Short mmCIF file of C-alpha atoms in Angstrom, two decimals:
data_model
loop_
_atom_site.label_atom_id
_atom_site.label_comp_id
_atom_site.label_asym_id
_atom_site.label_seq_id
_atom_site.Cartn_x
_atom_site.Cartn_y
_atom_site.Cartn_z
CA UNK A 26 127.84 92.07 22.52
CA UNK A 27 126.84 91.44 26.11
CA UNK A 28 123.25 92.30 26.92
CA UNK A 29 123.57 94.21 30.19
CA UNK A 30 119.81 94.47 30.69
CA UNK A 31 119.46 90.68 30.68
CA UNK A 32 121.82 90.26 33.66
CA UNK A 33 120.63 89.91 37.24
CA UNK A 34 121.08 93.60 38.04
CA UNK A 35 119.77 94.54 34.62
CA UNK A 36 116.41 92.88 35.17
CA UNK A 37 116.12 94.24 38.72
CA UNK A 38 116.88 97.72 37.40
CA UNK A 39 114.30 97.44 34.63
CA UNK A 40 111.70 96.24 37.14
CA UNK A 41 112.52 99.18 39.42
CA UNK A 42 112.29 101.69 36.57
CA UNK A 43 108.88 100.29 35.58
CA UNK A 44 107.70 100.47 39.21
CA UNK A 45 108.80 104.09 39.66
CA UNK A 46 107.34 105.19 36.32
CA UNK A 47 104.04 103.40 37.03
CA UNK A 48 103.65 105.23 40.35
CA UNK A 49 104.55 108.50 38.68
CA UNK A 50 101.97 107.89 35.95
CA UNK A 51 99.37 107.62 38.71
CA UNK A 52 100.68 110.86 40.19
CA UNK A 53 100.39 112.48 36.75
CA UNK A 54 96.82 111.36 36.16
CA UNK A 55 96.44 107.62 35.54
CA UNK A 56 93.91 105.82 37.82
CA UNK A 57 95.05 104.83 41.31
CA UNK A 58 97.03 101.59 41.50
CA UNK A 59 96.76 101.50 37.70
CA UNK A 60 99.86 103.38 36.57
CA UNK A 61 100.22 100.61 34.04
CA UNK A 62 97.77 97.78 33.61
CA UNK A 63 98.22 95.98 30.33
CA UNK A 64 94.85 94.24 30.47
CA UNK A 65 92.91 97.34 31.61
CA UNK A 66 94.64 99.55 29.07
CA UNK A 67 94.03 97.18 26.17
CA UNK A 68 90.41 97.10 27.34
CA UNK A 69 90.34 100.93 27.33
CA UNK A 70 91.71 100.94 23.79
CA UNK A 71 89.00 98.45 22.79
CA UNK A 72 86.45 100.94 24.12
CA UNK A 73 88.14 103.95 22.51
CA UNK A 74 87.63 102.42 19.08
CA UNK A 75 84.04 101.54 19.95
CA UNK A 76 84.32 97.76 20.08
CA UNK A 77 82.65 97.96 23.47
CA UNK A 78 80.54 100.87 24.72
CA UNK A 79 81.14 100.91 28.47
CA UNK A 80 81.39 104.70 28.82
CA UNK A 81 83.74 104.69 31.82
CA UNK A 82 86.56 102.67 30.24
CA UNK A 83 87.24 104.25 26.86
CA UNK A 84 90.62 105.82 26.19
CA UNK A 85 93.23 105.05 23.59
CA UNK A 86 96.02 104.41 26.10
CA UNK A 87 99.30 105.63 24.56
CA UNK A 88 101.34 103.51 26.98
CA UNK A 89 100.30 100.34 25.13
CA UNK A 90 101.25 101.83 21.77
CA UNK A 91 104.58 102.88 23.30
CA UNK A 92 105.22 99.35 24.58
CA UNK A 93 104.97 97.86 21.10
CA UNK A 94 106.84 100.64 19.31
CA UNK A 95 109.56 100.88 21.99
CA UNK A 96 110.14 97.16 21.72
CA UNK A 97 110.19 97.44 17.93
CA UNK A 98 112.88 100.15 18.09
CA UNK A 99 115.01 98.10 20.51
CA UNK A 100 114.63 94.94 18.44
CA UNK A 101 115.48 96.78 15.24
CA UNK A 102 118.46 98.62 16.73
CA UNK A 103 120.01 95.45 18.16
CA UNK A 104 119.20 93.20 15.20
CA UNK A 105 116.65 91.18 17.15
CA UNK A 106 113.73 91.97 14.88
CA UNK A 107 112.80 88.47 13.69
CA UNK A 108 109.46 88.19 11.90
CA UNK A 109 107.93 84.82 12.73
CA UNK A 110 104.46 83.31 12.96
CA UNK A 111 102.45 80.13 12.62
CA UNK A 112 102.51 78.57 16.10
CA UNK A 113 98.83 77.69 16.58
CA UNK A 114 97.51 81.26 16.10
CA UNK A 115 93.82 80.46 16.68
CA UNK A 116 94.67 78.81 19.99
CA UNK A 117 96.66 81.87 21.06
CA UNK A 118 93.73 84.07 20.06
CA UNK A 119 91.36 82.12 22.31
CA UNK A 120 93.90 82.12 25.17
CA UNK A 121 94.22 85.90 24.82
CA UNK A 122 90.46 86.33 25.03
CA UNK A 123 90.09 84.20 28.18
CA UNK A 124 93.20 85.70 29.79
CA UNK A 125 91.49 89.08 29.39
CA UNK A 126 88.16 87.86 30.76
CA UNK A 127 89.88 86.37 33.84
CA UNK A 128 91.84 89.59 34.35
CA UNK A 129 88.68 91.71 34.14
CA UNK A 130 87.00 89.57 36.79
CA UNK A 131 89.90 90.35 39.14
CA UNK A 132 90.23 93.85 37.64
CA UNK A 133 93.86 93.76 36.63
CA UNK A 134 96.61 91.87 34.86
CA UNK A 135 99.72 90.65 36.73
CA UNK A 136 101.28 94.10 36.28
CA UNK A 137 98.38 95.77 38.02
CA UNK A 138 98.20 93.00 40.63
CA UNK A 139 101.67 93.92 41.90
CA UNK A 140 100.99 97.65 41.51
CA UNK A 141 97.81 97.23 43.57
CA UNK A 142 99.87 95.42 46.22
CA UNK A 143 102.44 98.23 46.15
CA UNK A 144 99.61 100.72 46.70
CA UNK A 145 98.28 98.85 49.74
CA UNK A 146 95.30 97.14 48.07
CA UNK A 147 95.37 93.82 49.92
CA UNK A 148 92.79 92.30 47.54
CA UNK A 149 95.75 91.98 45.22
CA UNK A 150 97.14 89.24 47.48
CA UNK A 151 94.23 87.00 46.44
CA UNK A 152 94.88 87.85 42.81
CA UNK A 153 98.59 87.08 43.06
CA UNK A 154 97.85 83.77 44.80
CA UNK A 155 95.40 82.91 42.03
CA UNK A 156 97.95 83.91 39.40
CA UNK A 157 100.51 81.61 41.03
CA UNK A 158 98.06 78.68 41.12
CA UNK A 159 97.14 79.26 37.46
CA UNK A 160 100.80 79.33 36.46
CA UNK A 161 101.46 76.22 38.56
CA UNK A 162 98.72 74.35 36.66
CA UNK A 163 100.28 75.62 33.43
CA UNK A 164 103.72 74.29 34.40
CA UNK A 165 102.19 70.84 34.94
CA UNK A 166 101.08 70.93 31.31
CA UNK A 167 104.49 72.25 30.21
CA UNK A 168 106.37 69.47 31.96
CA UNK A 169 104.10 66.82 30.51
CA UNK A 170 104.87 67.89 26.96
CA UNK A 171 102.35 70.64 26.22
CA UNK A 172 103.46 73.07 23.54
CA UNK A 173 101.88 74.97 20.66
CA UNK A 174 104.46 73.87 18.12
CA UNK A 175 107.15 75.87 16.34
CA UNK A 176 106.66 79.10 14.45
CA UNK A 177 108.39 79.73 11.15
CA UNK A 178 110.24 82.67 9.69
CA UNK A 179 108.22 85.02 7.55
CA UNK A 180 108.52 88.19 5.47
CA UNK A 181 109.88 91.29 7.15
CA UNK A 182 106.68 93.09 6.14
CA UNK A 183 104.58 90.53 8.01
CA UNK A 184 106.48 91.31 11.20
CA UNK A 185 105.85 95.01 10.66
CA UNK A 186 102.06 94.66 10.55
CA UNK A 187 101.40 94.94 14.28
CA UNK A 188 103.80 97.83 14.99
CA UNK A 189 102.19 99.65 12.03
CA UNK A 190 98.70 99.04 13.43
CA UNK A 191 99.88 100.59 16.71
CA UNK A 192 101.43 103.57 14.92
CA UNK A 193 98.14 103.89 13.03
CA UNK A 194 96.22 104.12 16.32
CA UNK A 195 98.52 106.94 17.39
CA UNK A 196 97.81 108.77 14.14
CA UNK A 197 94.10 108.21 14.74
CA UNK A 198 94.46 109.81 18.15
CA UNK A 199 96.34 112.75 16.65
CA UNK A 200 93.47 113.46 14.24
CA UNK A 201 90.73 112.77 16.80
CA UNK A 202 92.13 114.39 19.95
CA UNK A 203 90.46 114.50 23.33
CA UNK A 204 88.10 117.45 23.79
CA UNK A 205 87.41 118.23 27.44
CA UNK A 206 83.92 117.12 28.45
CA UNK A 207 83.17 115.42 25.10
CA UNK A 208 82.53 111.64 25.02
CA UNK A 209 83.41 111.40 21.37
CA UNK A 210 85.95 113.09 19.13
CA UNK A 211 85.57 112.10 15.48
CA UNK A 212 85.70 108.32 15.41
CA UNK A 213 87.23 107.84 18.87
CA UNK A 214 85.44 107.49 22.20
CA UNK A 215 86.73 109.19 25.34
CA UNK A 216 85.46 108.56 28.87
CA UNK A 217 84.37 111.75 30.60
CA UNK A 218 84.12 109.99 33.96
CA UNK A 219 85.45 106.80 35.57
CA UNK A 220 88.90 105.23 35.18
CA UNK A 221 88.95 105.89 31.43
CA UNK A 222 88.80 109.62 32.07
CA UNK A 223 91.90 109.51 34.26
CA UNK A 224 95.09 109.73 32.31
CA UNK A 225 98.49 111.34 32.37
CA UNK A 226 99.26 113.87 29.61
CA UNK A 227 99.61 112.15 26.24
CA UNK A 228 103.26 113.09 25.70
CA UNK A 229 104.27 111.67 29.09
CA UNK A 230 102.27 108.46 28.53
CA UNK A 231 103.77 107.81 25.12
CA UNK A 232 107.32 108.64 26.25
CA UNK A 233 107.12 106.33 29.26
CA UNK A 234 105.51 103.62 27.12
CA UNK A 235 108.35 103.83 24.59
CA UNK A 236 111.02 103.71 27.30
CA UNK A 237 109.46 100.70 29.04
CA UNK A 238 108.95 98.94 25.70
CA UNK A 239 112.61 99.46 24.86
CA UNK A 240 113.90 98.28 28.26
CA UNK A 241 111.52 95.34 28.53
CA UNK A 242 112.40 94.03 25.08
CA UNK A 243 116.10 94.01 25.95
CA UNK A 244 115.63 92.57 29.43
CA UNK A 245 112.87 90.03 28.49
CA UNK A 246 110.84 91.28 31.48
CA UNK A 247 107.83 89.01 32.04
CA UNK A 248 105.59 88.82 35.09
CA UNK A 249 104.18 85.37 34.28
CA UNK A 250 107.63 84.03 33.35
CA UNK A 251 108.88 85.30 36.71
CA UNK A 252 106.65 82.91 38.62
CA UNK A 253 106.77 80.16 36.00
CA UNK A 254 110.58 79.92 35.97
CA UNK A 255 110.61 79.85 39.74
CA UNK A 256 108.21 76.88 39.80
CA UNK A 257 109.44 75.06 36.70
CA UNK A 258 113.21 75.61 36.81
CA UNK A 259 113.76 76.92 40.37
CA UNK A 260 115.27 79.94 38.64
CA UNK A 261 114.77 83.37 40.17
CA UNK A 262 116.15 85.53 37.34
CA UNK A 263 112.88 87.03 36.05
CA UNK A 264 111.36 86.94 39.53
CA UNK A 265 113.92 89.46 40.78
CA UNK A 266 112.55 91.83 38.13
CA UNK A 267 109.01 91.68 39.47
CA UNK A 268 110.33 92.11 43.03
CA UNK A 269 112.25 95.18 41.85
CA UNK A 270 109.04 96.54 40.33
CA UNK A 271 106.98 95.98 43.47
CA UNK A 272 109.53 97.44 45.90
CA UNK A 273 110.23 100.48 43.71
CA UNK A 274 106.51 101.17 43.20
CA UNK A 275 105.88 100.79 46.94
CA UNK A 276 108.65 103.25 47.87
CA UNK A 277 107.54 105.73 45.21
CA UNK A 278 103.94 105.42 46.42
CA UNK A 279 105.10 106.16 49.98
CA UNK A 280 106.90 109.28 48.83
CA UNK A 281 103.95 110.47 46.74
CA UNK A 282 101.48 109.60 49.53
CA UNK A 283 99.75 107.07 47.27
CA UNK A 284 99.97 104.18 49.73
CA UNK A 285 96.56 103.40 51.28
CA UNK A 286 96.52 99.99 52.97
CA UNK A 287 93.30 98.00 53.33
CA UNK A 288 90.78 95.74 51.60
CA UNK A 289 87.72 97.95 51.34
CA UNK A 290 87.27 101.09 49.28
CA UNK A 291 90.24 100.50 46.97
CA UNK A 292 90.30 102.13 43.56
CA UNK A 293 88.83 100.02 40.73
CA UNK A 294 88.71 96.89 42.90
CA UNK A 295 86.22 94.64 44.68
CA UNK A 296 86.55 92.55 47.82
CA UNK A 297 85.10 89.22 46.66
CA UNK A 298 88.14 87.18 47.64
CA UNK A 299 87.20 83.93 45.96
CA UNK A 300 86.49 85.55 42.59
CA UNK A 301 89.63 87.68 42.76
CA UNK A 302 91.50 84.44 43.31
CA UNK A 303 89.62 82.43 40.65
CA UNK A 304 89.77 85.14 37.97
CA UNK A 305 93.53 85.25 38.19
CA UNK A 306 93.86 81.45 38.12
CA UNK A 307 92.24 81.57 34.68
CA UNK A 308 94.51 84.41 33.55
CA UNK A 309 97.64 82.79 34.92
CA UNK A 310 96.84 79.51 33.20
CA UNK A 311 96.07 81.22 29.87
CA UNK A 312 99.28 83.29 30.02
CA UNK A 313 101.35 80.21 30.79
CA UNK A 314 99.81 78.19 27.96
CA UNK A 315 100.54 81.13 25.63
CA UNK A 316 104.09 81.67 26.93
CA UNK A 317 103.92 85.21 28.23
CA UNK A 318 102.13 87.78 30.36
CA UNK A 319 100.17 90.46 28.49
CA UNK A 320 103.10 92.87 28.65
CA UNK A 321 105.51 90.32 27.25
CA UNK A 322 103.05 89.56 24.42
CA UNK A 323 103.14 93.26 23.46
CA UNK A 324 106.95 93.33 23.54
CA UNK A 325 107.14 90.15 21.46
CA UNK A 326 104.68 91.64 18.97
CA UNK A 327 107.08 94.57 18.63
CA UNK A 328 110.00 92.29 17.74
CA UNK A 329 108.06 90.62 14.94
CA UNK A 330 106.29 87.75 16.70
CA UNK A 331 103.00 87.48 14.82
CA UNK A 332 101.64 84.84 17.22
CA UNK A 333 102.05 87.17 20.18
CA UNK A 334 100.22 89.83 18.16
CA UNK A 335 97.35 87.39 17.65
CA UNK A 336 97.24 86.87 21.42
CA UNK A 337 96.92 90.65 21.86
CA UNK A 338 94.08 90.77 19.30
CA UNK A 339 92.46 87.94 21.29
CA UNK A 340 92.70 90.18 24.37
CA UNK A 341 90.96 92.98 22.45
CA UNK A 342 88.11 90.67 21.50
CA UNK A 343 87.97 89.24 25.02
CA UNK A 344 87.65 92.78 26.39
CA UNK A 345 84.86 93.56 23.93
CA UNK A 346 82.94 90.46 25.04
CA UNK A 347 83.68 91.18 28.70
CA UNK A 348 81.94 94.54 28.52
CA UNK A 349 79.31 93.85 25.86
CA UNK A 350 78.14 90.71 27.70
CA UNK A 351 78.58 92.18 31.18
CA UNK A 352 81.30 89.71 32.23
CA UNK A 353 83.69 92.27 33.72
CA UNK A 354 83.55 92.96 37.44
CA UNK A 355 83.09 96.42 38.89
CA UNK A 356 83.67 97.92 42.32
CA UNK A 357 80.43 96.15 43.32
CA UNK A 358 81.89 92.72 42.53
CA UNK A 359 81.55 89.94 39.97
CA UNK A 360 78.59 89.37 37.67
CA UNK A 361 76.76 86.09 37.06
CA UNK A 362 77.82 86.29 33.42
CA UNK A 363 81.41 86.64 34.58
CA UNK A 364 81.16 83.46 36.62
CA UNK A 365 79.78 81.50 33.65
CA UNK A 366 82.53 82.85 31.40
CA UNK A 367 85.11 81.89 34.02
CA UNK A 368 83.89 78.28 34.06
CA UNK A 369 83.87 78.12 30.25
CA UNK A 370 87.37 79.62 30.27
CA UNK A 371 88.67 76.93 32.61
CA UNK A 372 87.17 74.16 30.48
CA UNK A 373 88.67 75.62 27.30
CA UNK A 374 92.13 76.15 28.82
CA UNK A 375 92.21 72.66 30.32
CA UNK A 376 91.15 71.13 27.00
CA UNK A 377 93.94 73.06 25.26
CA UNK A 378 96.44 71.92 27.90
CA UNK A 379 95.45 68.26 27.71
CA UNK A 380 95.02 67.96 23.96
CA UNK A 381 98.03 69.89 22.63
CA UNK A 382 100.99 67.93 23.78
CA UNK A 383 103.89 66.27 22.10
CA UNK A 384 102.98 63.16 20.21
CA UNK A 385 99.28 64.04 20.05
CA UNK A 386 99.82 65.10 16.44
CA UNK A 387 102.80 62.94 15.60
CA UNK A 388 104.40 65.74 13.67
CA UNK A 389 104.80 68.53 16.16
CA UNK B 22 128.12 60.70 19.46
CA UNK B 23 126.77 64.23 19.68
CA UNK B 24 123.37 65.12 21.02
CA UNK B 25 121.44 67.75 19.08
CA UNK B 26 118.41 69.69 20.26
CA UNK B 27 116.63 71.61 17.52
CA UNK B 28 114.61 74.28 19.31
CA UNK B 29 114.34 76.64 16.35
CA UNK B 30 110.92 78.19 16.04
CA UNK B 31 109.98 77.35 19.59
CA UNK B 32 109.30 80.21 21.93
CA UNK B 33 110.05 80.53 25.61
CA UNK B 34 110.16 78.30 27.70
CA UNK B 35 110.25 75.41 25.19
CA UNK B 36 113.96 75.69 24.24
CA UNK B 37 114.90 75.50 27.92
CA UNK B 38 112.58 72.55 28.59
CA UNK B 39 113.97 70.69 25.57
CA UNK B 40 117.54 71.38 26.68
CA UNK B 41 116.92 70.27 30.26
CA UNK B 42 115.24 67.08 29.04
CA UNK B 43 118.31 66.31 26.94
CA UNK B 44 120.63 67.12 29.85
CA UNK B 45 118.72 64.65 32.02
CA UNK B 46 119.20 61.90 29.44
CA UNK B 47 122.79 62.66 28.48
CA UNK B 48 124.23 63.14 32.00
CA UNK B 49 127.54 64.29 30.46
CA UNK B 50 129.36 64.94 27.20
CA UNK B 51 128.52 67.52 24.53
CA UNK B 52 125.08 68.77 23.60
CA UNK B 53 124.38 71.08 20.67
CA UNK B 54 121.30 73.28 20.83
CA UNK B 55 119.94 75.16 17.82
CA UNK B 56 117.86 78.25 18.60
CA UNK B 57 116.66 81.20 16.55
CA UNK B 58 116.27 84.09 18.98
CA UNK B 59 118.62 85.90 21.33
CA UNK B 60 116.14 85.34 24.13
CA UNK B 61 116.31 81.57 23.66
CA UNK B 62 120.12 81.79 23.43
CA UNK B 63 120.32 83.63 26.75
CA UNK B 64 117.77 81.39 28.48
CA UNK B 65 119.35 78.14 27.30
CA UNK B 66 122.82 79.33 28.35
CA UNK B 67 121.58 80.46 31.75
CA UNK B 68 119.69 77.21 32.39
CA UNK B 69 122.62 75.01 31.29
CA UNK B 70 125.04 76.85 33.56
CA UNK B 71 122.67 76.51 36.49
CA UNK B 72 122.75 72.72 35.93
CA UNK B 73 126.56 72.73 36.02
CA UNK B 74 127.10 72.57 32.27
CA UNK B 75 129.67 74.78 30.61
CA UNK B 76 128.68 76.85 27.57
CA UNK B 77 131.61 76.04 25.31
CA UNK B 78 130.64 77.88 22.17
CA UNK B 79 127.88 80.04 20.70
CA UNK B 80 128.11 80.21 16.91
CA UNK B 81 125.84 82.42 14.80
CA UNK B 82 124.52 80.33 11.90
CA UNK B 83 122.56 82.25 9.26
CA UNK B 84 119.83 83.80 11.41
CA UNK B 85 120.17 81.17 14.13
CA UNK B 86 122.56 80.20 16.90
CA UNK B 87 124.36 76.95 17.49
CA UNK B 88 125.12 76.55 21.19
CA UNK B 89 127.47 73.86 22.43
CA UNK B 90 127.33 72.92 26.10
CA UNK B 91 129.60 70.44 27.86
CA UNK B 92 129.94 68.52 31.07
CA UNK B 93 133.01 66.35 31.61
#
């Protein structure tokens, strides 16, 4: 059967749907220029379960759960659920952690970078440039033989683990629901102020998450892949998807009066151009070495890819460190700890890129 | 003599890189690529066509796919 969503117009359409829904999520309560931010939302989930205690960014974002479960449903329905694992999981874990740290220095993943652009936050331009440079460095490694080796097929149950964890989080939220004005409900933490306190109604968030998860699994939507394929293969297929997202989000923002152009005073953003740029170089490089943007890693986790799930768990741990160690930026700018972590991140990613290439092990 | 690329187990973009490397070496003839996900199948087909190779056949094999591409 022909996969309509993987055609040129399919991927543009999926990008546009994501862009429109992201703007609407902002209209319905999510933070400005953060209708969907995979990195920020995974960070919020990390806080909701108490792995970090930054009180302003704690909320069990249902969109993320929806991404994984929507992808799982699509993969299952179209016989694409293929449990697999074993491609250098510890390396993917570390890449996930540093990808998150880089993203939290910029204050956004590639998804939010383009949503910030579509909302008129020009700081995003520095982030997107950094992302492109990071991906470019990654493609140099890819074309000189870097790869993390093959995965192998595994038990169906092993592929179900991550979707079940996500479903479990949803159950946890059901039994520990948000109580207005309360910072804690049972075992879960809820922000009462700051970005974590801003969210669309749960039913809307989960429904949109499921829909995007479903569409993105079928269309293979990937923000990092968009730029990577353009550089590496001169192929614009995935790139048209991210253009569709940006244009649709921009037009929706115009209609909803959510477009506020400028550098200063943007929501959950800072104006330190160099660090916006550098943070996203680290993220872009880590995503490229791991083979997918944070959204794509969630969708892959849903279709049974255990290595992608490990990357996501690495992001959770990276987010915990970012806030427990004070590495994450705020509206006031970067922190000295963040700069040190950024340098360590670059060293680690470069070592991974240089050391894990064909022939280095003989067997891979 | 047939050229075979075994990209099973490799995730994106490795199957495409492996295919393009083989295309560079082979110049023309038949190349068989083994992949194990639909994503890899689509990506390899798309990349081969963009290099002027024809996707002659895509055969499901157990849980995998056997793609044959050709350039005369």
